[in-house]
PDB file of C-alpha atoms in Angstrom:
ATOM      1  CA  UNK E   1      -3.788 -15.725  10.593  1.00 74.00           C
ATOM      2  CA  UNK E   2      -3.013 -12.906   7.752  1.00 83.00           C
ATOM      3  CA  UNK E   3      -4.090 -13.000   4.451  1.00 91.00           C
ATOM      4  CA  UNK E   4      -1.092 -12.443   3.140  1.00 94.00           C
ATOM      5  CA  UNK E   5       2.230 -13.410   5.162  1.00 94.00           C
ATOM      6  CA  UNK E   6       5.486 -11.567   4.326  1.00 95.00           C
ATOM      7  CA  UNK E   7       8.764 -12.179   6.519  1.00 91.00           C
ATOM      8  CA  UNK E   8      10.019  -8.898   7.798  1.00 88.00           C
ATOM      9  CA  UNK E   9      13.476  -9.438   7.605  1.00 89.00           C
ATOM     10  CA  UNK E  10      15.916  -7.197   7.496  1.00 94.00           C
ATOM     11  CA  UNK E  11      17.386  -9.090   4.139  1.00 96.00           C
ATOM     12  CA  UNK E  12      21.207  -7.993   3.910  1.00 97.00           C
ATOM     13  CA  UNK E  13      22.942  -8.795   1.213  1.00 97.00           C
ATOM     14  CA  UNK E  14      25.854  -7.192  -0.636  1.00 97.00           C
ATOM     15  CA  UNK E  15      26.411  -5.361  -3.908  1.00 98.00           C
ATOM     16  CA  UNK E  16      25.736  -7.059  -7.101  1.00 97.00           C
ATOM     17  CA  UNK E  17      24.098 -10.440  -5.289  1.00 98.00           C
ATOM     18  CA  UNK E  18      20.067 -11.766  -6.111  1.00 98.00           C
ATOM     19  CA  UNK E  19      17.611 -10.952  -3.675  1.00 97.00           C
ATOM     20  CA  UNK E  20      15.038 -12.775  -3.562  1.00 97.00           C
ATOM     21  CA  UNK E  21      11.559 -12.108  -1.839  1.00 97.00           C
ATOM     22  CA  UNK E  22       8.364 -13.883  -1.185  1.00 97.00           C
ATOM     23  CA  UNK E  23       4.872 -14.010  -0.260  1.00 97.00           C
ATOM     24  CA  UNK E  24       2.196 -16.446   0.585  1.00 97.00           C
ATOM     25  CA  UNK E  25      -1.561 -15.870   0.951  1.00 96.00           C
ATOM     26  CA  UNK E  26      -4.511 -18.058   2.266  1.00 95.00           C
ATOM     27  CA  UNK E  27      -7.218 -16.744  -0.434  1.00 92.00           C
ATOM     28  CA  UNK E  28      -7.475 -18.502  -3.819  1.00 90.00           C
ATOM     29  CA  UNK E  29      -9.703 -15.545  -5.214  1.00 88.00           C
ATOM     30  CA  UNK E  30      -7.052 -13.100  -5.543  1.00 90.00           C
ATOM     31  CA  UNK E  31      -5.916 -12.524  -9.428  1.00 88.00           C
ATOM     32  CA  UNK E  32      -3.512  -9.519  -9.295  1.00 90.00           C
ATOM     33  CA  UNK E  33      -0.583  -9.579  -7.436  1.00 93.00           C
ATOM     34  CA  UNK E  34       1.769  -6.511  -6.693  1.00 94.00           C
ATOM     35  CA  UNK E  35       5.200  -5.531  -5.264  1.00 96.00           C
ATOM     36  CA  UNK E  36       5.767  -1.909  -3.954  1.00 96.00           C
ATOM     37  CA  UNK E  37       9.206  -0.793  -2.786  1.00 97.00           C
ATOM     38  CA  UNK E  38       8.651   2.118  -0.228  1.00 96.00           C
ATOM     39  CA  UNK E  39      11.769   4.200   1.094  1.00 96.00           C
ATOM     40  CA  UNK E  40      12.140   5.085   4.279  1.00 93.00           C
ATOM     41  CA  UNK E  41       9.569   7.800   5.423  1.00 92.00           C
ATOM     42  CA  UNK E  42       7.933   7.951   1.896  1.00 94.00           C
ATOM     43  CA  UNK E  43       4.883   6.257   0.512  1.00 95.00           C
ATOM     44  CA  UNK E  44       4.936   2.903  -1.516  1.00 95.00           C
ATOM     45  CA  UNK E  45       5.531   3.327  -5.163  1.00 95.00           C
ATOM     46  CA  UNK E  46       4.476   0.160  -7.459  1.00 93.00           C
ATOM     47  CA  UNK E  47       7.184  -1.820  -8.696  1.00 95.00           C
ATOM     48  CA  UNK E  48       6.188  -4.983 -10.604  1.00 91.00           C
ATOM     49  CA  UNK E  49       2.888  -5.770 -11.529  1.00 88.00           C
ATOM     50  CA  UNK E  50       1.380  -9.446 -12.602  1.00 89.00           C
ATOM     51  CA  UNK E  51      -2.221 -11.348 -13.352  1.00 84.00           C
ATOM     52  CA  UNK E  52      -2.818 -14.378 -12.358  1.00 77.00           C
ATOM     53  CA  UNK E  53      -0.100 -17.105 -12.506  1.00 82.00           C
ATOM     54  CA  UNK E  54       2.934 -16.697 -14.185  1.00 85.00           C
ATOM     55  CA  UNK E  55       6.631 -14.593 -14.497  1.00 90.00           C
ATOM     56  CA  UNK E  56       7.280 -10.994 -15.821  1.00 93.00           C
ATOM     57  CA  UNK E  57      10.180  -9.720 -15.989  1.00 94.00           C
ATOM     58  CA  UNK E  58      11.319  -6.067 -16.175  1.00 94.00           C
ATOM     59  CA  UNK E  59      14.517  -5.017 -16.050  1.00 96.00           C
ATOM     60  CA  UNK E  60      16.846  -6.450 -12.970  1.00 97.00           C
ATOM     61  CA  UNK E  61      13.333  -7.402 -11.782  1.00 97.00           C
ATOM     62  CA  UNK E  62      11.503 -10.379 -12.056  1.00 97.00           C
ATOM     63  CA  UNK E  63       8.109 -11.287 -10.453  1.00 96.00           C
ATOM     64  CA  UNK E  64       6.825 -15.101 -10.250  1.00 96.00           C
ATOM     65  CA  UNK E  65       3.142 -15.948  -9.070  1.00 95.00           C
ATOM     66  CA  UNK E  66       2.268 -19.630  -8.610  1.00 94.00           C
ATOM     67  CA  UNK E  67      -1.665 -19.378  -8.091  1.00 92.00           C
ATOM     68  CA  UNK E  68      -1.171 -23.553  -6.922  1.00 92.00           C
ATOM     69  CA  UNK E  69       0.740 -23.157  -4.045  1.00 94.00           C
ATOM     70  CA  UNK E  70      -0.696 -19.465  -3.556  1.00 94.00           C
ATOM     71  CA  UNK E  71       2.810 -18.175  -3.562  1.00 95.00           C
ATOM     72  CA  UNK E  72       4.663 -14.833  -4.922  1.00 97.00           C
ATOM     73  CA  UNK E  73       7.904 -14.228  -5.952  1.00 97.00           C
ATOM     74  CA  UNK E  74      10.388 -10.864  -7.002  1.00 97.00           C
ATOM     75  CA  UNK E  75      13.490 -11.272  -7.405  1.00 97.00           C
ATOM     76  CA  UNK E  76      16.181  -8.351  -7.820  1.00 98.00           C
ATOM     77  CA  UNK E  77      19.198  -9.205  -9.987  1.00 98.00           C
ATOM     78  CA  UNK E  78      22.936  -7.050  -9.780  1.00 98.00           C
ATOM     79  CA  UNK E  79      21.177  -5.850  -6.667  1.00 97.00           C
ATOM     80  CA  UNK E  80      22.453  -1.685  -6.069  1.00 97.00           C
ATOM     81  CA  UNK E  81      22.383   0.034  -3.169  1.00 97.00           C
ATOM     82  CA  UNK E  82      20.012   1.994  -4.346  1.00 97.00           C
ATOM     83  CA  UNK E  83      17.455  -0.924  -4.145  1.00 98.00           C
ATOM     84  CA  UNK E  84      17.594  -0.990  -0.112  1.00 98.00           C
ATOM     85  CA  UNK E  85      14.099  -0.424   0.840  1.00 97.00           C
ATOM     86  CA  UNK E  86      11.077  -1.998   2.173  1.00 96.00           C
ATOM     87  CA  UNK E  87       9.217  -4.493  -0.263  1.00 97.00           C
ATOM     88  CA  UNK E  88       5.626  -5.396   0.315  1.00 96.00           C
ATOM     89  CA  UNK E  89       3.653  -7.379  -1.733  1.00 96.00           C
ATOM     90  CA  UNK E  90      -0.097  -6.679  -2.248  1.00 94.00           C
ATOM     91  CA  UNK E  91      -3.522  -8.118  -3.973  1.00 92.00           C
ATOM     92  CA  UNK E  92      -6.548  -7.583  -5.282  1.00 90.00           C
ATOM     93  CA  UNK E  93      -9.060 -10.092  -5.659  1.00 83.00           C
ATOM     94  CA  UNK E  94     -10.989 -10.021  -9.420  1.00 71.00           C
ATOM     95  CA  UNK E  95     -14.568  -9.431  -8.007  1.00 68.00           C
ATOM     96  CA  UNK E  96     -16.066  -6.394  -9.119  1.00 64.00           C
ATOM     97  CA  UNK E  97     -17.877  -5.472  -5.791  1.00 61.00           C
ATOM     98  CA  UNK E  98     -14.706  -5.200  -4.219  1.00 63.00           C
ATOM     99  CA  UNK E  99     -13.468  -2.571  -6.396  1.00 70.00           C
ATOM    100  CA  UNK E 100      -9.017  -1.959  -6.158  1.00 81.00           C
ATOM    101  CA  UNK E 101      -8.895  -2.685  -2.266  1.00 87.00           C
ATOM    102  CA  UNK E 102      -5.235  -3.819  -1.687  1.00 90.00           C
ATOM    103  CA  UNK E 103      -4.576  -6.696   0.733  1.00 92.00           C
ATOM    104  CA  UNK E 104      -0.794  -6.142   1.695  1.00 94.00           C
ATOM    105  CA  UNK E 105       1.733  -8.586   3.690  1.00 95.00           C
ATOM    106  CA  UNK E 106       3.727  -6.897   6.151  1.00 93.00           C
ATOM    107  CA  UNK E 107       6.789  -5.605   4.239  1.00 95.00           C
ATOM    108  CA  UNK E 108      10.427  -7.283   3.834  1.00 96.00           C
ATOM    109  CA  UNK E 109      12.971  -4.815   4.767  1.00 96.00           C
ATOM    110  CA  UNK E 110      16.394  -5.301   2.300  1.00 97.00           C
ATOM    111  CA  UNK E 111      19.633  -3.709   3.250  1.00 97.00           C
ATOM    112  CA  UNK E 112      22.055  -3.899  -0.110  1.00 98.00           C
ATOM    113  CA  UNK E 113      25.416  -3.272   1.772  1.00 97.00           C
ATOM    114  CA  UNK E 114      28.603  -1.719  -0.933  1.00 95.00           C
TER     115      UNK E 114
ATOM    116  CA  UNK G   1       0.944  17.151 -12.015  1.00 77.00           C
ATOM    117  CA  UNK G   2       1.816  17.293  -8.160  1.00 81.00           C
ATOM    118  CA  UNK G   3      -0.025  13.503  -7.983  1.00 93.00           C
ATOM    119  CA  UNK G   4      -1.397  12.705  -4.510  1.00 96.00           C
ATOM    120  CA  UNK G   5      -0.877  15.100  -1.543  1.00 97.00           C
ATOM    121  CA  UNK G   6      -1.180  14.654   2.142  1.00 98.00           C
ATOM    122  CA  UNK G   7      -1.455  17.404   4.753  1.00 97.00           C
ATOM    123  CA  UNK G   8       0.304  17.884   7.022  1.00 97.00           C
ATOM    124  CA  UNK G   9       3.252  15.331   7.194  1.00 97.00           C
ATOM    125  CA  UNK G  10       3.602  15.265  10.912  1.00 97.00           C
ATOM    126  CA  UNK G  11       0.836  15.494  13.621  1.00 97.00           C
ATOM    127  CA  UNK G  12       0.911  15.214  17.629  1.00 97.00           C
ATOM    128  CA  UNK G  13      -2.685  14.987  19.112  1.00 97.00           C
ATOM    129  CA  UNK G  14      -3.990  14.023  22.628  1.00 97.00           C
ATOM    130  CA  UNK G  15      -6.007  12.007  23.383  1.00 97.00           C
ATOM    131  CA  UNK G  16      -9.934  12.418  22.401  1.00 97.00           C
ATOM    132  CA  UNK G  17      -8.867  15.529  20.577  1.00 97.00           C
ATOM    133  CA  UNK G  18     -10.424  15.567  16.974  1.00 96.00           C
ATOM    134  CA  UNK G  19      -8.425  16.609  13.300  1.00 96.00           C
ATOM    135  CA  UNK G  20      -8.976  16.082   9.950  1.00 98.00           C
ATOM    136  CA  UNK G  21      -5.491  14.502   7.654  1.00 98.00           C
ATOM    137  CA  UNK G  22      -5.965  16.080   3.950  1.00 98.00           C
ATOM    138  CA  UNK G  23      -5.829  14.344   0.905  1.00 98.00           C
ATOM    139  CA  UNK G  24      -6.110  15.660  -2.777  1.00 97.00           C
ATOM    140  CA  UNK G  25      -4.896  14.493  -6.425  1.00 97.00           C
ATOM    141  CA  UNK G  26      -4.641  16.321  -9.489  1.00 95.00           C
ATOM    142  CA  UNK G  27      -4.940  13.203 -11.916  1.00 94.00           C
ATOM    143  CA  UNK G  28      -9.092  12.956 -12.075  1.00 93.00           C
ATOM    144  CA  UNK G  29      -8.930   9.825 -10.666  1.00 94.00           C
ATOM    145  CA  UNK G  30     -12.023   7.861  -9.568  1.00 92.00           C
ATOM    146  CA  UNK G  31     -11.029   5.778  -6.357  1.00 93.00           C
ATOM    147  CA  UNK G  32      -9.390   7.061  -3.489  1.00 95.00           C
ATOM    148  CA  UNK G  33      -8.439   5.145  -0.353  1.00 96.00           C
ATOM    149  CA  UNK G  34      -6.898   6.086   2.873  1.00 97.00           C
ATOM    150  CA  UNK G  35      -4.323   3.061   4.426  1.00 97.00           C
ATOM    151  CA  UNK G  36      -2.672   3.069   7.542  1.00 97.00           C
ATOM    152  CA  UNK G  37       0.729   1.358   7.781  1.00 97.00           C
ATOM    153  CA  UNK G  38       1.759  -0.468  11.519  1.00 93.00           C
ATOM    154  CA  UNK G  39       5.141  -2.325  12.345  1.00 84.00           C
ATOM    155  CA  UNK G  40       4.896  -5.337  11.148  1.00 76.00           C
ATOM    156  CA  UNK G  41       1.233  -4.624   9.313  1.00 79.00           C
ATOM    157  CA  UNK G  42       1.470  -3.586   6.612  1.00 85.00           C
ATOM    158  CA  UNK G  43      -1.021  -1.307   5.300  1.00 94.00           C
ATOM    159  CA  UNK G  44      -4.156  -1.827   6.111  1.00 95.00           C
ATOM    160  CA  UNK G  45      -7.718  -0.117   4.721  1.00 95.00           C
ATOM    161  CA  UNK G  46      -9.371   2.012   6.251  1.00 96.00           C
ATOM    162  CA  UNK G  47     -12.321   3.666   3.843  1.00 96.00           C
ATOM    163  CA  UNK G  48     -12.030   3.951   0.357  1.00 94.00           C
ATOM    164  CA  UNK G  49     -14.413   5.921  -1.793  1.00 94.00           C
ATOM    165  CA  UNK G  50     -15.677   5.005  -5.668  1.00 91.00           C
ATOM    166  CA  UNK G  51     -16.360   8.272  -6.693  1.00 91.00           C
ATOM    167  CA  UNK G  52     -17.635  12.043  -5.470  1.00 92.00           C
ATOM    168  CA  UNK G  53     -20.548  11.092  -2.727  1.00 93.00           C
ATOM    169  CA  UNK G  54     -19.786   7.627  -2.598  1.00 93.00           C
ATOM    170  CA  UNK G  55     -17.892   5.786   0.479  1.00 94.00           C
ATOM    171  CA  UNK G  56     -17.452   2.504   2.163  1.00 93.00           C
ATOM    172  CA  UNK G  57     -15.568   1.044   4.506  1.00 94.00           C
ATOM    173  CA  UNK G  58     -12.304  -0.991   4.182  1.00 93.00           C
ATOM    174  CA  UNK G  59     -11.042  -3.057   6.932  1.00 91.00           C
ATOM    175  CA  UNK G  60      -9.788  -1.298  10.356  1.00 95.00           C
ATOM    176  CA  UNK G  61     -12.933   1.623   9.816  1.00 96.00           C
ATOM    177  CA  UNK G  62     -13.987   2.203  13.625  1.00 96.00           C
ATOM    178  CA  UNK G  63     -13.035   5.731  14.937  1.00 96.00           C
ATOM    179  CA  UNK G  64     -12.673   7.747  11.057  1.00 97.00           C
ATOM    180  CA  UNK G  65     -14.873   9.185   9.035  1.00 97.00           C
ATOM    181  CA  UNK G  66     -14.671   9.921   5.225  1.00 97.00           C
ATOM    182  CA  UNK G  67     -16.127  12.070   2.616  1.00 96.00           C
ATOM    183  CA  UNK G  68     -15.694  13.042  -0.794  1.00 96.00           C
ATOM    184  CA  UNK G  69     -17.873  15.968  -1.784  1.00 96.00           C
ATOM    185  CA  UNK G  70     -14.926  16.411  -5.182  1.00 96.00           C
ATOM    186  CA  UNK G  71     -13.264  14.333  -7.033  1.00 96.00           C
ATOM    187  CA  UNK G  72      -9.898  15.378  -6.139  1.00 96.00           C
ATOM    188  CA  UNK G  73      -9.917  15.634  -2.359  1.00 97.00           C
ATOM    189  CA  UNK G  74     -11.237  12.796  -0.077  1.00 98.00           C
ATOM    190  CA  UNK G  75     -10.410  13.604   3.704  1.00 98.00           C
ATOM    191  CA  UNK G  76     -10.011  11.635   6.670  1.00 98.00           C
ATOM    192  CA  UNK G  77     -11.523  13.019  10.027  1.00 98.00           C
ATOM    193  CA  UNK G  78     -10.318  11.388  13.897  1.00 97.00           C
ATOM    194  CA  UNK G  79     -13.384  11.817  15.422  1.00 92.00           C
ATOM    195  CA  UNK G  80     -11.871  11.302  19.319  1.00 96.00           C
ATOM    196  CA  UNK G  81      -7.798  10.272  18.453  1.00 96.00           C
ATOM    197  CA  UNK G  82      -7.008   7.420  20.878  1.00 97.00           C
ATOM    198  CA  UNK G  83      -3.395   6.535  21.526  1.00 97.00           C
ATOM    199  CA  UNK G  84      -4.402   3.198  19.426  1.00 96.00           C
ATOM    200  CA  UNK G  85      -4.334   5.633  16.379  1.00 97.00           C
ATOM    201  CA  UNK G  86      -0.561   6.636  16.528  1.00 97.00           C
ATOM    202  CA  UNK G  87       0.399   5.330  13.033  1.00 97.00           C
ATOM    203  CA  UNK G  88       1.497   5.907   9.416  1.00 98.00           C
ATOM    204  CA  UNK G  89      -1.548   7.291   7.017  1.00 98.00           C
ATOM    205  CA  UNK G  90      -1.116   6.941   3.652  1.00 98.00           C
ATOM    206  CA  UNK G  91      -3.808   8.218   1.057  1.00 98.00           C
ATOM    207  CA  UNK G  92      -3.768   6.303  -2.506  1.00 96.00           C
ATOM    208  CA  UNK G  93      -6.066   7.026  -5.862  1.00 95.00           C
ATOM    209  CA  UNK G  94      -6.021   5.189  -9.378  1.00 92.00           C
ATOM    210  CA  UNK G  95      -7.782   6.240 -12.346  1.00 90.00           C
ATOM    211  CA  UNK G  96     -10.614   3.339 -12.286  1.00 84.00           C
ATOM    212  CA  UNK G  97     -12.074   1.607  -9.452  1.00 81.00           C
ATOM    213  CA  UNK G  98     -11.123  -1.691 -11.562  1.00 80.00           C
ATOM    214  CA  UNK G  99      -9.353  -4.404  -9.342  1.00 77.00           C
ATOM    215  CA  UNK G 100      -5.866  -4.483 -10.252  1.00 78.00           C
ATOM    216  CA  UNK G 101      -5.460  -0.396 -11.761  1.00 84.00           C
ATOM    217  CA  UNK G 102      -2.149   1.174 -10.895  1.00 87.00           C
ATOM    218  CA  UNK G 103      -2.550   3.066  -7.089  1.00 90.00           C
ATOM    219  CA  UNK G 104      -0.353   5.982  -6.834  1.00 94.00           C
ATOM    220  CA  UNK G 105       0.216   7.083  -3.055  1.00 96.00           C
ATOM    221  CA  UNK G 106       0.988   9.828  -1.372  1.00 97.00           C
ATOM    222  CA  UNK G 107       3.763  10.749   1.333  1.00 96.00           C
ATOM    223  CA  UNK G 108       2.062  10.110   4.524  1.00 97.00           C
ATOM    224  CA  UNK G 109       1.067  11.980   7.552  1.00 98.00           C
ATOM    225  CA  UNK G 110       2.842  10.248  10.508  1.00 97.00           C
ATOM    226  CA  UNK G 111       0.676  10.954  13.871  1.00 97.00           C
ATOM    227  CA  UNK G 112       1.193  10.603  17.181  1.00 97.00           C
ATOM    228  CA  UNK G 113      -1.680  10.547  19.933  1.00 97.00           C
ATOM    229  CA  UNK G 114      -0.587  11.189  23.010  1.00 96.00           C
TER     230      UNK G 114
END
């Protein structure tokens, strides 16, 4: 079993609608959680950023951790086109021996249609 | 700033043939790290380094080597490229080896092993 389970889609949805993405993950330890939206044939770029348990909103996004049911959350409001991409969530456990490694789930691929 | 580079972006090998995928950033940054991304994986660690002359391995290690004789470049060497190694390689850095600092990554080398 992963560490960190991400469904791989594809999420279509059209213009203006909420997406909405998830994560779970088996490891209590980790304290910062991440979402990276890569485009196709580039790297991953960070998108939303959290600590421990909680929401954060920026923008038309909106990230939710809830460390009790070791579940993550981003939402994407008045979703564009523009937004289609690949989101992956990622971790980092707050240990200092194991320095920034990222633990990444496998990537939801969203497909905002006009 | 050009941020994190990879060289080259594309790469055909054959089998047991050795090369070396480039990686540099202008930014000073302390931790590098070198991912590879799989269908369906995610991105997954393969060595990360602390700082110049220090390395350790992340979690899918066998078959590359690492060093980092600078701070700004931190290479990845195929030491005898098996067809298992056809993949995605991204190279990432952040300015402190603290869990949780930003990672900025760079395009990717896609290879092939024939």
């Amino acid at each position: 079993q992963k560490e960190v389970e991400q469904d791989p889609g594809p999420l279509s949805v059209p213009e203006g609608a909420i997406v909405s993405l998830n994560c779970t993950y088996s490891n209590s330890a980790f304290q910062y959680f991440m979402w990276y939206r890569q485009y196709s044939r580039k790297g991953p770029e960070l998108l939303m950023y959290t600590y421990s348990s909680g929401n954060k909103e920026d923008g038309r996004f909106t990230a939710q951790v809830d460390k009790s049911s070791k579940y993550i959350s981003l939402f994407i409001r008045d979703s564009q086109p523009s937004d289609s991409a690949t989101y992956l969530c990622a971790m980092t456990l707050m240990i200092k021996a194991a320095g920034n490694k990222l633990t990444f789930g496998g990537g939801t691929r969203v497909l905002v249609k006009p | 700033n050009a941020g994190v580079t990879q060289t080259p972006k594309f790469q055909v090998l054959k089998t047991g043939q050795s090369m070396t995928l480039q990686c540099a950033q202008d930014m000073n940054h302390e931790y590098m790290s070198w991912y590879r991304q799989d269908p369906g994986m995610g991105l997954r660690l393969i060595h990360y380094s602390v700082g110049a002359g220090i390395t350790d391995q992340g979690e899918v290690p066998n078959g590359y080597n690492v060093s980092r004789s600078t701070t700004e470049d931190f290479p990845l060497r195929l030491l005898s490229a098996a067809p298992s190694q056809t993949s995605v390689y991204f190279c990432a850095s952040s300015y402190s080896t603290n869990s949780g600092d930003t990672q900025y990554f760079g395009p990717g080398t896609r290879l092939t092993v024939l």
